[in-house]
Short mmCIF file of C-alpha atoms and ligand atoms in Angstrom, two decimals:
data_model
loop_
_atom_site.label_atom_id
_atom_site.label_comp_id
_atom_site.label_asym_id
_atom_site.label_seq_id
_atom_site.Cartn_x
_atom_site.Cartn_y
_atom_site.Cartn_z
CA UNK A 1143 45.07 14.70 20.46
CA UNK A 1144 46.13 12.37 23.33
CA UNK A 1145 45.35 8.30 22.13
CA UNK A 1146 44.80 7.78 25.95
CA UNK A 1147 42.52 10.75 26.36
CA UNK A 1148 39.20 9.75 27.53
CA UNK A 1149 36.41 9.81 24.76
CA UNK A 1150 33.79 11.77 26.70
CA UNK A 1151 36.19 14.79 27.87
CA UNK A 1152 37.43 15.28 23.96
CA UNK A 1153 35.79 18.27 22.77
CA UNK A 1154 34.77 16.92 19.81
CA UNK A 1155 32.93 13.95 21.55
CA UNK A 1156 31.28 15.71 24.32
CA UNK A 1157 29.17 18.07 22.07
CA UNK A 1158 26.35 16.64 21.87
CA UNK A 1159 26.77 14.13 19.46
CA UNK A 1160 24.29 13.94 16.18
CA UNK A 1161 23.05 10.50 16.35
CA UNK A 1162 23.49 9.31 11.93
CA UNK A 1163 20.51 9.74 9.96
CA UNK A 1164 19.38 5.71 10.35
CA UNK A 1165 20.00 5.75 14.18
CA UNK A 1166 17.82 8.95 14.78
CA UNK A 1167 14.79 8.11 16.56
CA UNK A 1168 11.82 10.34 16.25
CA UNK A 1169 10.77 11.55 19.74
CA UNK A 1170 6.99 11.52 19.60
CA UNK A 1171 7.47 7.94 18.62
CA UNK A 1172 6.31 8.78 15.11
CA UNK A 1173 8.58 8.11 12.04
CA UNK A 1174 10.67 10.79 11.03
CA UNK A 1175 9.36 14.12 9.32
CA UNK A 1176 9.67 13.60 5.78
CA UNK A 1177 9.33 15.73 2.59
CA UNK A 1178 6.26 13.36 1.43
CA UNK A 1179 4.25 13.95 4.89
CA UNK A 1180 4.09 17.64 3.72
CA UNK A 1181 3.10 19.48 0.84
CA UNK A 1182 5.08 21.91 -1.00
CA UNK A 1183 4.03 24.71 1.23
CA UNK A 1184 4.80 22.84 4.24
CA UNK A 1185 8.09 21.88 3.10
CA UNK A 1186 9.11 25.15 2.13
CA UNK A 1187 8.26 26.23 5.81
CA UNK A 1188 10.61 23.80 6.89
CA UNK A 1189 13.27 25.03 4.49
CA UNK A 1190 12.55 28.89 5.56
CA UNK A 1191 12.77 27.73 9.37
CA UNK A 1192 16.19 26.63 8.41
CA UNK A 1193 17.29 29.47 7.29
CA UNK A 1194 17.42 27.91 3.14
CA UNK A 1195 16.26 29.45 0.19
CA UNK A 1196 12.05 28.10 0.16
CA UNK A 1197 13.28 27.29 -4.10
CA UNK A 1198 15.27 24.73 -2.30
CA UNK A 1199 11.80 23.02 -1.76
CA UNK A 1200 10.83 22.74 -5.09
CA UNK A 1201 14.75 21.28 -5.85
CA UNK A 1202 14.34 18.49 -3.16
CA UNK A 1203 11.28 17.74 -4.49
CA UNK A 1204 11.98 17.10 -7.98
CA UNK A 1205 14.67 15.04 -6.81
CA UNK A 1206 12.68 13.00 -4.79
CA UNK A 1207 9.64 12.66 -6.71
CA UNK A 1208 10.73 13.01 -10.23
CA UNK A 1209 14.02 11.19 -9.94
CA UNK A 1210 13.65 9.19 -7.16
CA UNK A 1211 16.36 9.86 -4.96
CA UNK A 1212 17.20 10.93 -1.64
CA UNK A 1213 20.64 10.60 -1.83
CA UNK A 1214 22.67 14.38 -1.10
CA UNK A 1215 25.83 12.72 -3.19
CA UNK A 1216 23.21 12.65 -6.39
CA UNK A 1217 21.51 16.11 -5.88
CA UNK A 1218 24.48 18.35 -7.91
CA UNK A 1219 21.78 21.12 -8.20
CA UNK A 1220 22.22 21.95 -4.41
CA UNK A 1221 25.16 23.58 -3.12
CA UNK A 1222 27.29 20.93 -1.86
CA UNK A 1223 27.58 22.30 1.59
CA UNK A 1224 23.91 22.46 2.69
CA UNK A 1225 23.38 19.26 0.79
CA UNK A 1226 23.37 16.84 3.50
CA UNK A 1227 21.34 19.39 6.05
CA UNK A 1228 18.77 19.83 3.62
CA UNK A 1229 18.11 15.77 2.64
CA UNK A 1230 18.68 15.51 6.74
CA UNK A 1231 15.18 18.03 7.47
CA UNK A 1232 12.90 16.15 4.80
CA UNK A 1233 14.47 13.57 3.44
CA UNK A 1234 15.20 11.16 5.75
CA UNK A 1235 15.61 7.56 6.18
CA UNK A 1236 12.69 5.75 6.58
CA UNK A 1237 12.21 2.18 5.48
CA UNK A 1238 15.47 0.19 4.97
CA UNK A 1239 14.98 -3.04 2.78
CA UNK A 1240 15.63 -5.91 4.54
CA UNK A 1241 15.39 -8.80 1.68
CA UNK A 1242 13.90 -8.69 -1.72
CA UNK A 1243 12.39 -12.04 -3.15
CA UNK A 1244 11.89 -12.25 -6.68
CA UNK A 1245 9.74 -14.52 -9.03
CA UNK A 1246 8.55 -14.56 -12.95
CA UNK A 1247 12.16 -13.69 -14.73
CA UNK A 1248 12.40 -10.98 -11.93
CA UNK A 1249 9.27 -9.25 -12.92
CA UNK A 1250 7.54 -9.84 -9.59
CA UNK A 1251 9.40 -8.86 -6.40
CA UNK A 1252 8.75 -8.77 -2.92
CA UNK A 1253 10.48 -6.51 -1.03
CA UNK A 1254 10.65 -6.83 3.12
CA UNK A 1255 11.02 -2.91 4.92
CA UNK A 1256 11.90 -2.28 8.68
CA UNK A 1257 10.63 0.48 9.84
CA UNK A 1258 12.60 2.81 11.89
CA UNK A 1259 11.55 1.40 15.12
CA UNK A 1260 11.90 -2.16 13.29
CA UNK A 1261 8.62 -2.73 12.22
CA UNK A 1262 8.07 -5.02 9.45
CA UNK A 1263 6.14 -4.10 6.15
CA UNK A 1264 6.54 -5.70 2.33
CA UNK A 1265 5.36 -4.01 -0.75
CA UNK A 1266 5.26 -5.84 -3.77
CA UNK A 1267 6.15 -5.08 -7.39
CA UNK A 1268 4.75 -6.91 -10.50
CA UNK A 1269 5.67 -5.46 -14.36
CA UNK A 1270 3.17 -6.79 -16.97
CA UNK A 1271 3.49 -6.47 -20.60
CA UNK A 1272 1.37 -3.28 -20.42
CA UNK A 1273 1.70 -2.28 -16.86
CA UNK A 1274 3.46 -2.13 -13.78
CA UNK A 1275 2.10 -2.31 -10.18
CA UNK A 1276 2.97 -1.56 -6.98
CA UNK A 1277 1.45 -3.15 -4.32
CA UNK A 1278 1.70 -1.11 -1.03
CA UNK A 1279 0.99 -1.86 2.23
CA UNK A 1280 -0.70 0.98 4.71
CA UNK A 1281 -0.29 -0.66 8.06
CA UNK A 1282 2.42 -3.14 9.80
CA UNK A 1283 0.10 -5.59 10.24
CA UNK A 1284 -3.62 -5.21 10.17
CA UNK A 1285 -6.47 -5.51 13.14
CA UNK A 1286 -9.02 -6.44 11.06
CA UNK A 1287 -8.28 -10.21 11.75
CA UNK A 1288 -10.10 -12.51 8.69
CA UNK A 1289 -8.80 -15.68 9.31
CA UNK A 1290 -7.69 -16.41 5.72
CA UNK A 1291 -5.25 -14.04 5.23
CA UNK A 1292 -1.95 -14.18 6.96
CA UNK A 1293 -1.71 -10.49 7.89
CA UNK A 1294 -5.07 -10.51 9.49
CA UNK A 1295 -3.54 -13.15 11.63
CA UNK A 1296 -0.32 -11.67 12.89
CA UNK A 1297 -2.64 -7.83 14.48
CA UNK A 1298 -1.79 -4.90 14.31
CA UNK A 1299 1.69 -3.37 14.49
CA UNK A 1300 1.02 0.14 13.83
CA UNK A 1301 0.14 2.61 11.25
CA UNK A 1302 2.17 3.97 8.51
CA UNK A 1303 2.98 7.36 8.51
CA UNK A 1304 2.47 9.39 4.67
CA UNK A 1305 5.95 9.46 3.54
CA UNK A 1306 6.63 5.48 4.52
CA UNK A 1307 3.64 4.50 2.07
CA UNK A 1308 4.69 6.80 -0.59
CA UNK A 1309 8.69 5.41 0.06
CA UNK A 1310 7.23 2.29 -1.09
CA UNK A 1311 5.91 3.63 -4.77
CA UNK A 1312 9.10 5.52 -4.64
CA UNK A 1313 11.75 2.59 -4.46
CA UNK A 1314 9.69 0.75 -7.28
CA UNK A 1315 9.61 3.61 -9.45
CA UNK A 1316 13.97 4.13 -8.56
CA UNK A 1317 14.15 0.33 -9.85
CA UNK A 1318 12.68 0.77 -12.86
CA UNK A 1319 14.01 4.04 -13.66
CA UNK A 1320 17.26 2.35 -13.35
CA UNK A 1321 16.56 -0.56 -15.83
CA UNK A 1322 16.42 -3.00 -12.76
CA UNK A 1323 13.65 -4.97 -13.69
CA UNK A 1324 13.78 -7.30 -16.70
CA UNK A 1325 11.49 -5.54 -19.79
CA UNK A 1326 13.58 -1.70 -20.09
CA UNK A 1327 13.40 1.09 -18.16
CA UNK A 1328 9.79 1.84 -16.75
CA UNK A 1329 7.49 3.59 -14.61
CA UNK A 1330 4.82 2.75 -11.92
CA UNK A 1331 1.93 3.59 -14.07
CA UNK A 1332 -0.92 1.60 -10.68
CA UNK A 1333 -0.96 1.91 -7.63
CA UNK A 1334 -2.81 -1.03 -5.34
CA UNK A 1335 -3.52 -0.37 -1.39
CA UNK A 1336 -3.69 -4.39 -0.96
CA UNK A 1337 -0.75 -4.84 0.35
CA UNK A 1338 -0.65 -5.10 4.75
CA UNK A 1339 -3.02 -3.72 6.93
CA UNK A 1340 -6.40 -1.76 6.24
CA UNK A 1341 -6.24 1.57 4.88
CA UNK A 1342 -9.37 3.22 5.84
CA UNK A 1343 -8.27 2.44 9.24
CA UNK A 1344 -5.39 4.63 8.47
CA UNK A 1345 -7.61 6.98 6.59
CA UNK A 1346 -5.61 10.61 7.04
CA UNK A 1347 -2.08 9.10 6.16
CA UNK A 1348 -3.50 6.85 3.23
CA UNK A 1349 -5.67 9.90 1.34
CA UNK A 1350 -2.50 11.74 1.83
CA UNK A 1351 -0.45 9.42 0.37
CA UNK A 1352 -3.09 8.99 -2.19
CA UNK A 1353 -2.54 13.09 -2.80
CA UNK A 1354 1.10 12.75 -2.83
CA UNK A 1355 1.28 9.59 -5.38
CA UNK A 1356 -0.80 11.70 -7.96
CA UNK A 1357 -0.14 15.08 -7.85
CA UNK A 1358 2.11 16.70 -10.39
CA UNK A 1359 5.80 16.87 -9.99
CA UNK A 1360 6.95 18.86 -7.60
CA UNK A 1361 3.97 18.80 -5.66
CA UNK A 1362 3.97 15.13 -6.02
CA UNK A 1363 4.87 12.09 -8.15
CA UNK A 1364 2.41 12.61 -10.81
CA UNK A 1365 0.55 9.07 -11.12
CA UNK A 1366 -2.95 9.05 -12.55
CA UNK A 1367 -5.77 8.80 -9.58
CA UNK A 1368 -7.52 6.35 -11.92
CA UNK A 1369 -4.71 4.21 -12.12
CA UNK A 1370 -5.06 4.13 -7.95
CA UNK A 1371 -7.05 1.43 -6.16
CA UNK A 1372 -7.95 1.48 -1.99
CA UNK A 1373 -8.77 -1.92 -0.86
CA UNK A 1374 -11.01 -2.14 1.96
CA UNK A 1375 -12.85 -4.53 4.57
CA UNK A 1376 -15.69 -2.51 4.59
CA UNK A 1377 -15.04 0.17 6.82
CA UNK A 1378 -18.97 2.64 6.12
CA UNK A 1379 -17.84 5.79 7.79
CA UNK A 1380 -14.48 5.81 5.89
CA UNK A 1381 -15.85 5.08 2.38
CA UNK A 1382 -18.36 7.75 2.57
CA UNK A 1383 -15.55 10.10 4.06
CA UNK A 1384 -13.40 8.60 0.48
CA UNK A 1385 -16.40 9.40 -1.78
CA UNK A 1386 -16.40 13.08 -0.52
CA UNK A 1387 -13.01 13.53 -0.92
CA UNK A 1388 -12.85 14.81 -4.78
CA UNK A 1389 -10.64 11.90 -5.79
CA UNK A 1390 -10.93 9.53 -9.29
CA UNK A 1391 -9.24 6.69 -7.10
CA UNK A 1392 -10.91 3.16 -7.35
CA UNK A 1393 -12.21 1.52 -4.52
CA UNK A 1394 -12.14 -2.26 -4.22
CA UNK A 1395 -14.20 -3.84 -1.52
CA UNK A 1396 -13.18 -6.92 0.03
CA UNK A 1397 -17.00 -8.91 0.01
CA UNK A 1398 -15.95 -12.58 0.22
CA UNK A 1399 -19.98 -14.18 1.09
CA UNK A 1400 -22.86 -12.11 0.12
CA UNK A 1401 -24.30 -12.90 3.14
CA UNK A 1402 -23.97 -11.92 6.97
CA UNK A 1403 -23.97 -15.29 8.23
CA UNK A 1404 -20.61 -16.30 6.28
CA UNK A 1405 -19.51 -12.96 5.95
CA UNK A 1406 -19.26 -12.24 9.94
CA UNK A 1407 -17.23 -15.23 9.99
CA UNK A 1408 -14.53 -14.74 7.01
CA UNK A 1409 -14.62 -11.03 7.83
CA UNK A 1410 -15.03 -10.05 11.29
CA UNK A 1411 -15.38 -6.43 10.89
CA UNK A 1412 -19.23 -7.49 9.09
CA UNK A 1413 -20.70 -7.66 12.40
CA UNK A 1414 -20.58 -4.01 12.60
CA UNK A 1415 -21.39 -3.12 9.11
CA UNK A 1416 -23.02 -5.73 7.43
CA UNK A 1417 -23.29 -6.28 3.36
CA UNK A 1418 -26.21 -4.37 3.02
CA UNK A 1419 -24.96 -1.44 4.27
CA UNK A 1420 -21.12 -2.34 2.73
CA UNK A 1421 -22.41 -2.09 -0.80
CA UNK A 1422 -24.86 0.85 0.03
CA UNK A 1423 -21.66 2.79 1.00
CA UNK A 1424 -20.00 1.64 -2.37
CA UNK A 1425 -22.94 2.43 -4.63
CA UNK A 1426 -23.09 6.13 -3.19
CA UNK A 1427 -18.83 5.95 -3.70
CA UNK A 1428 -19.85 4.94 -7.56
CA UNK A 1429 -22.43 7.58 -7.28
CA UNK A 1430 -20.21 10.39 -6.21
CA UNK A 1431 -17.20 9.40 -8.46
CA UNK A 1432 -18.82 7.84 -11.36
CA UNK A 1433 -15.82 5.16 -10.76
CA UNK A 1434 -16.49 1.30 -10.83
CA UNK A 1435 -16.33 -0.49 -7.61
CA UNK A 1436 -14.47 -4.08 -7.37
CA UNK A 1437 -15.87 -6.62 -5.11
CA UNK A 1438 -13.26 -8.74 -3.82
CA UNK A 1439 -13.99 -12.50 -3.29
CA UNK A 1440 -11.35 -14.83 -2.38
CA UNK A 1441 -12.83 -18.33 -3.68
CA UNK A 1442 -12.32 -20.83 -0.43
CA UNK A 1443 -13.07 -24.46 -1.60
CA UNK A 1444 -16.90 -25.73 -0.05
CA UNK A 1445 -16.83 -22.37 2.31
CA UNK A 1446 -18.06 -19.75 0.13
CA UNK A 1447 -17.98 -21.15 -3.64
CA UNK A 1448 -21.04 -22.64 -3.65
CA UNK A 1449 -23.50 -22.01 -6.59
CA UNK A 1450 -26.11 -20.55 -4.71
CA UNK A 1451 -23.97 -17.78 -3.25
CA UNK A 1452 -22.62 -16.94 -7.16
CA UNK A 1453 -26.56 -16.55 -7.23
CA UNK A 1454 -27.05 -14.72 -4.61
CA UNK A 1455 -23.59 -12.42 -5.54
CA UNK A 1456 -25.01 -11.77 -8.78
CA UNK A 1457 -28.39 -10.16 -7.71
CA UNK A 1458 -26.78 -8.08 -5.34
CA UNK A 1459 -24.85 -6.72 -8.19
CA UNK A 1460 -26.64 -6.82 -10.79
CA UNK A 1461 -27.36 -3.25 -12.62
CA UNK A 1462 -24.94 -1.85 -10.29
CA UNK A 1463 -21.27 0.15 -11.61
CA UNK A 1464 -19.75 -2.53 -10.21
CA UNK A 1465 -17.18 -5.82 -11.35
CA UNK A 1466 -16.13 -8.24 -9.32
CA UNK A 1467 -12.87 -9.78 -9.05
CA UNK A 1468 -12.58 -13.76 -7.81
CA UNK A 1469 -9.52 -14.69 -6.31
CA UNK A 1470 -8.12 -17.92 -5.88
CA UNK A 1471 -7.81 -18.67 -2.76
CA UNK A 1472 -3.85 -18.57 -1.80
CA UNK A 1473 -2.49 -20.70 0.61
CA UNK A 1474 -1.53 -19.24 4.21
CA UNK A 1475 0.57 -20.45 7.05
CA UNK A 1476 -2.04 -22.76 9.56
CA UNK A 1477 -4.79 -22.30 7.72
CA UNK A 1478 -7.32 -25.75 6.60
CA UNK A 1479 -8.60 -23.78 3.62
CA UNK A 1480 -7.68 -23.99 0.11
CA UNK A 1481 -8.57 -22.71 -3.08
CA UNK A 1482 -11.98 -23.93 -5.42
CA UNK A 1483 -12.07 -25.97 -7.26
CA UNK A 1484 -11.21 -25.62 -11.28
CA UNK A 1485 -15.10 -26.32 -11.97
CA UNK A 1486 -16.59 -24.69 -9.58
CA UNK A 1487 -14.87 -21.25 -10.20
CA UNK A 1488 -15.55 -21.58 -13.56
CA UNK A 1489 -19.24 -22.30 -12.83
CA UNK A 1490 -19.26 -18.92 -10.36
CA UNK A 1491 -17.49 -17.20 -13.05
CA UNK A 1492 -20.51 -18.60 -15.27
CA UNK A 1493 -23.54 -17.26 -13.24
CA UNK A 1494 -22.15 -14.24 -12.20
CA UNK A 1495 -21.82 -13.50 -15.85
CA UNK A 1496 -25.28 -14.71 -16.31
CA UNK A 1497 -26.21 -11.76 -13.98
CA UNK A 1498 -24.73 -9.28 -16.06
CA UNK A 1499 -21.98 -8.85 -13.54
CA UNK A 1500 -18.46 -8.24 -15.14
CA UNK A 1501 -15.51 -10.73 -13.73
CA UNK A 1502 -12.25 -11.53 -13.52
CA UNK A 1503 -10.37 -13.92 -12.47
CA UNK A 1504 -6.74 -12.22 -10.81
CA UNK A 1505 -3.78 -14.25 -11.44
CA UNK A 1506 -1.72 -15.49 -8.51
CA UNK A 1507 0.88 -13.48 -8.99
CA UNK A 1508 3.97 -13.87 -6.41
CA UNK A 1509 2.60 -16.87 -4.22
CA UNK A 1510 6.04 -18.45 -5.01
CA UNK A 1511 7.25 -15.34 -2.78
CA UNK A 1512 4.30 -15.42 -0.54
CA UNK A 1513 3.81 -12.34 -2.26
CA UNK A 1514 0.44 -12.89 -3.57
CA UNK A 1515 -3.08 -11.81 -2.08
CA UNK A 1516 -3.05 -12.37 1.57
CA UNK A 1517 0.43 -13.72 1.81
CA UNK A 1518 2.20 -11.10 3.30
CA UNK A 1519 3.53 -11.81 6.77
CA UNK A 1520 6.70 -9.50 6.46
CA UNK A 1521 8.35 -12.34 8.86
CA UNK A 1522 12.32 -11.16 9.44
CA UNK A 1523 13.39 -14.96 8.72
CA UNK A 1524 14.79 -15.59 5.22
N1 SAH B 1983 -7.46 -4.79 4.24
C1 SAH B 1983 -7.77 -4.43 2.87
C2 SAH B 1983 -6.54 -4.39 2.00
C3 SAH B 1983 -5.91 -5.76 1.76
S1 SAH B 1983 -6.21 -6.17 0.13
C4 SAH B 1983 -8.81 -5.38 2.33
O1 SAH B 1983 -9.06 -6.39 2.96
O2 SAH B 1983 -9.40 -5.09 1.31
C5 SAH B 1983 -5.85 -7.86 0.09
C6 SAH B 1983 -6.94 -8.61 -0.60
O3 SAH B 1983 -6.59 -10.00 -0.60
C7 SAH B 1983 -8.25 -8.51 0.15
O4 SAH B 1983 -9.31 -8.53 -0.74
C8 SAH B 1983 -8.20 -9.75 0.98
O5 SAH B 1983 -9.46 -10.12 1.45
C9 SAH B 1983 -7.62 -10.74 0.01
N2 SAH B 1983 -7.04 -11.91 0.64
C10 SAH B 1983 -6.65 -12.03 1.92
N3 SAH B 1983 -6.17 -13.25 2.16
C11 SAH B 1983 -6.25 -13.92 0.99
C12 SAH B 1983 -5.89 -15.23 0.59
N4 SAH B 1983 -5.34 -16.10 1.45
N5 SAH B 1983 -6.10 -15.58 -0.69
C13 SAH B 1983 -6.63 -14.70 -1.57
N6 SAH B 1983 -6.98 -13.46 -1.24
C14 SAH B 1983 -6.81 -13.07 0.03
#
């Protein structure tokens, strides 16, 4: 071949030219098709439309689930020639990590994704003696806009597809498998939807994600539902939809005031469904799951702290499967509110438990990293 020849007459160039896996752009403007948006039946579709053994199905999906990886170069079970079309129909590239930010001897990291359109998400990853959680996120961005938390403040980007939340779980797991966090070789035994955006406002991708997280290898990646918690606003409609969907997940609600006045304000979303009818949705979830519910409520210093509304907190609760779990409030970008303080927590903390109500205090985990509750921003600069 001719040096001077011009590119677009070679032969080889004027085919039409397969774009590389991280360049292809999905044309419905949807991420790509990926084993985890199907299940095994669906993927084994796929593989028969291609003209490859349906087994191969089950093969990709061990890989991918049970060890992790989507790389064709690791997959020696597949014959090396169809490798690289097989991981190219359902396995591919879908959230590339753009910087990981660690904390806590490495046992807390924060991980920044771009999407395939560039989108911006962060998951976060924190090992405990006893434990290790993911933290995913179900949304770039979120439109549910309470003014304390930093991704309420940036909107709505867009949803996540299936397979990009799963990815998330996926990449922690393929760290820890490999010994990359500090404490051995591990598993994600939790799985938190608390990361960015809402997740009953991505309902069908996040209970199919939910699906795919905990059902058995091949099928899926075999985590236990119980050990699975959806975080939510307080979206009715959705959490009635969650509590008829035959799943042992736990749902956490995000309360904040136990009344509408404060409650409109710090979450905007409670002039459509106010607390009343918030905690009558989660009392029929406890009632069709038999699962505890966890209130949410970030403690803001003189906004919502105040004795009266531990009080008031407490005999909504009260005699109800339900705990609640008081966050310190963690500092965001532009935002005049800061955390309680140390004495009146402790005095919440104190009539809460004088209501019977269960509570716990969650550590701060990863606000270093901006990693913590509320923190994530998934800004591109470092
Ligand atoms: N949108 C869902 C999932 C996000 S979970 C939800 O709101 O439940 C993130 C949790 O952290 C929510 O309970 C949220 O209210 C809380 N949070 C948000 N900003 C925070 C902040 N600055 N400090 C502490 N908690 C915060």
């Amino acid at each position: 071949m001719s040096p001077a020849r011009p590119l677009a007459r070679d032969p080889a160039v004027a085919r039409p030219v397969p774009l590389t896996l991280a360049e292809r752009r999905p044309k419905n403007g949807r991420p790509p098709r990926h084993l985890a948006d199907l299940d095994l039946a669906g993927r084994r579709a796929v593989l028969a439309d291609l003209g490859e053994p349906p087994f191969r199905a089950v093969q990709l999906s061990r890989h991918y689930f049970g060890r992790y990886t989507q790389r064709p170069d690791e997959m020696s079970d597949l014959p090396r020639a169809s490798r690289a079309a097989l991981a190219g129909a359902l396995l591919p590239p879908l959230l590339t990590a753009e910087r990981e930010l660690s904390c806590d001897g490495g046992t807390t990291r924060k991980t920044l994704w771009r999407g395939y359109d560039g989108a911006l998400v962060e998951s976060v990853l924190m090992r405990y003696p006893d434990r290790v959680t993911m933290c995913v996120s179900s949304q770039a961005g979120c439109g549910m806009a309470c003014p304390f938390c930093a991704t309420g403040q940036a909107g709505l980007t867009r949803n996540l597809s299936t397979a990009e939340i799963v990815a998330q779980v996926v990449a922690g797991a393929r760290l820890l498998a490999a010994g990359e966090v500090p404490g051995g070789p591990g598993r994600v035994s939790n799985v938190v939807f608390m990361g960015m955006g809402e997740p009953l406002a991505n309902y069908a991708s996040v209970v199919t994600a939910v699906r795919r997280l905990t059902d058995p290898v091949p099928e899926g990646m075999g985590i236990s539902q119980r050990s699975v918690t959806v975080s939510t606003v307080g979206l009715v409609p959705a959490i009635a939809r969650l509590a008829a969907e035959d799943l042992s997940v736990t749902l956490a609600v995000s309360l904040h005031a136990p009344d509408d006045e404060l409650r409109d304000t710090l979450v905007p979303v409670n002039r459509r469904w106010k607390v009343a009818e918030v905690l009558a949705a989660a009392w029929d979830y406890t009632a069709a799951t038999g699962r505890r519910v966890s209130i949410e409520y970030a403690l803001i210093r003189d906004v919502n702290d105040q004795a009266w509304r531990a009080d008031a907190l407490g005999s909504l609760l009260a005699g109800r499967l339900a705990h609640v779990n008081l966050i310190p409030l963690n500092p965001t970008p532009g935002s005049k509110w800061t955390a309680s303080r140390p004495a009146a927590q402790r005095e919440f903390v104190r009539r809460l438990t004088s209501h019977g109500v269960p509570v716990t205090v969650r550590d701060t985990r990863g606000r270093e990293i901006d990693g913590a509750c509320g923190q994530l921003a998934a800004s591109a600069r470092p």
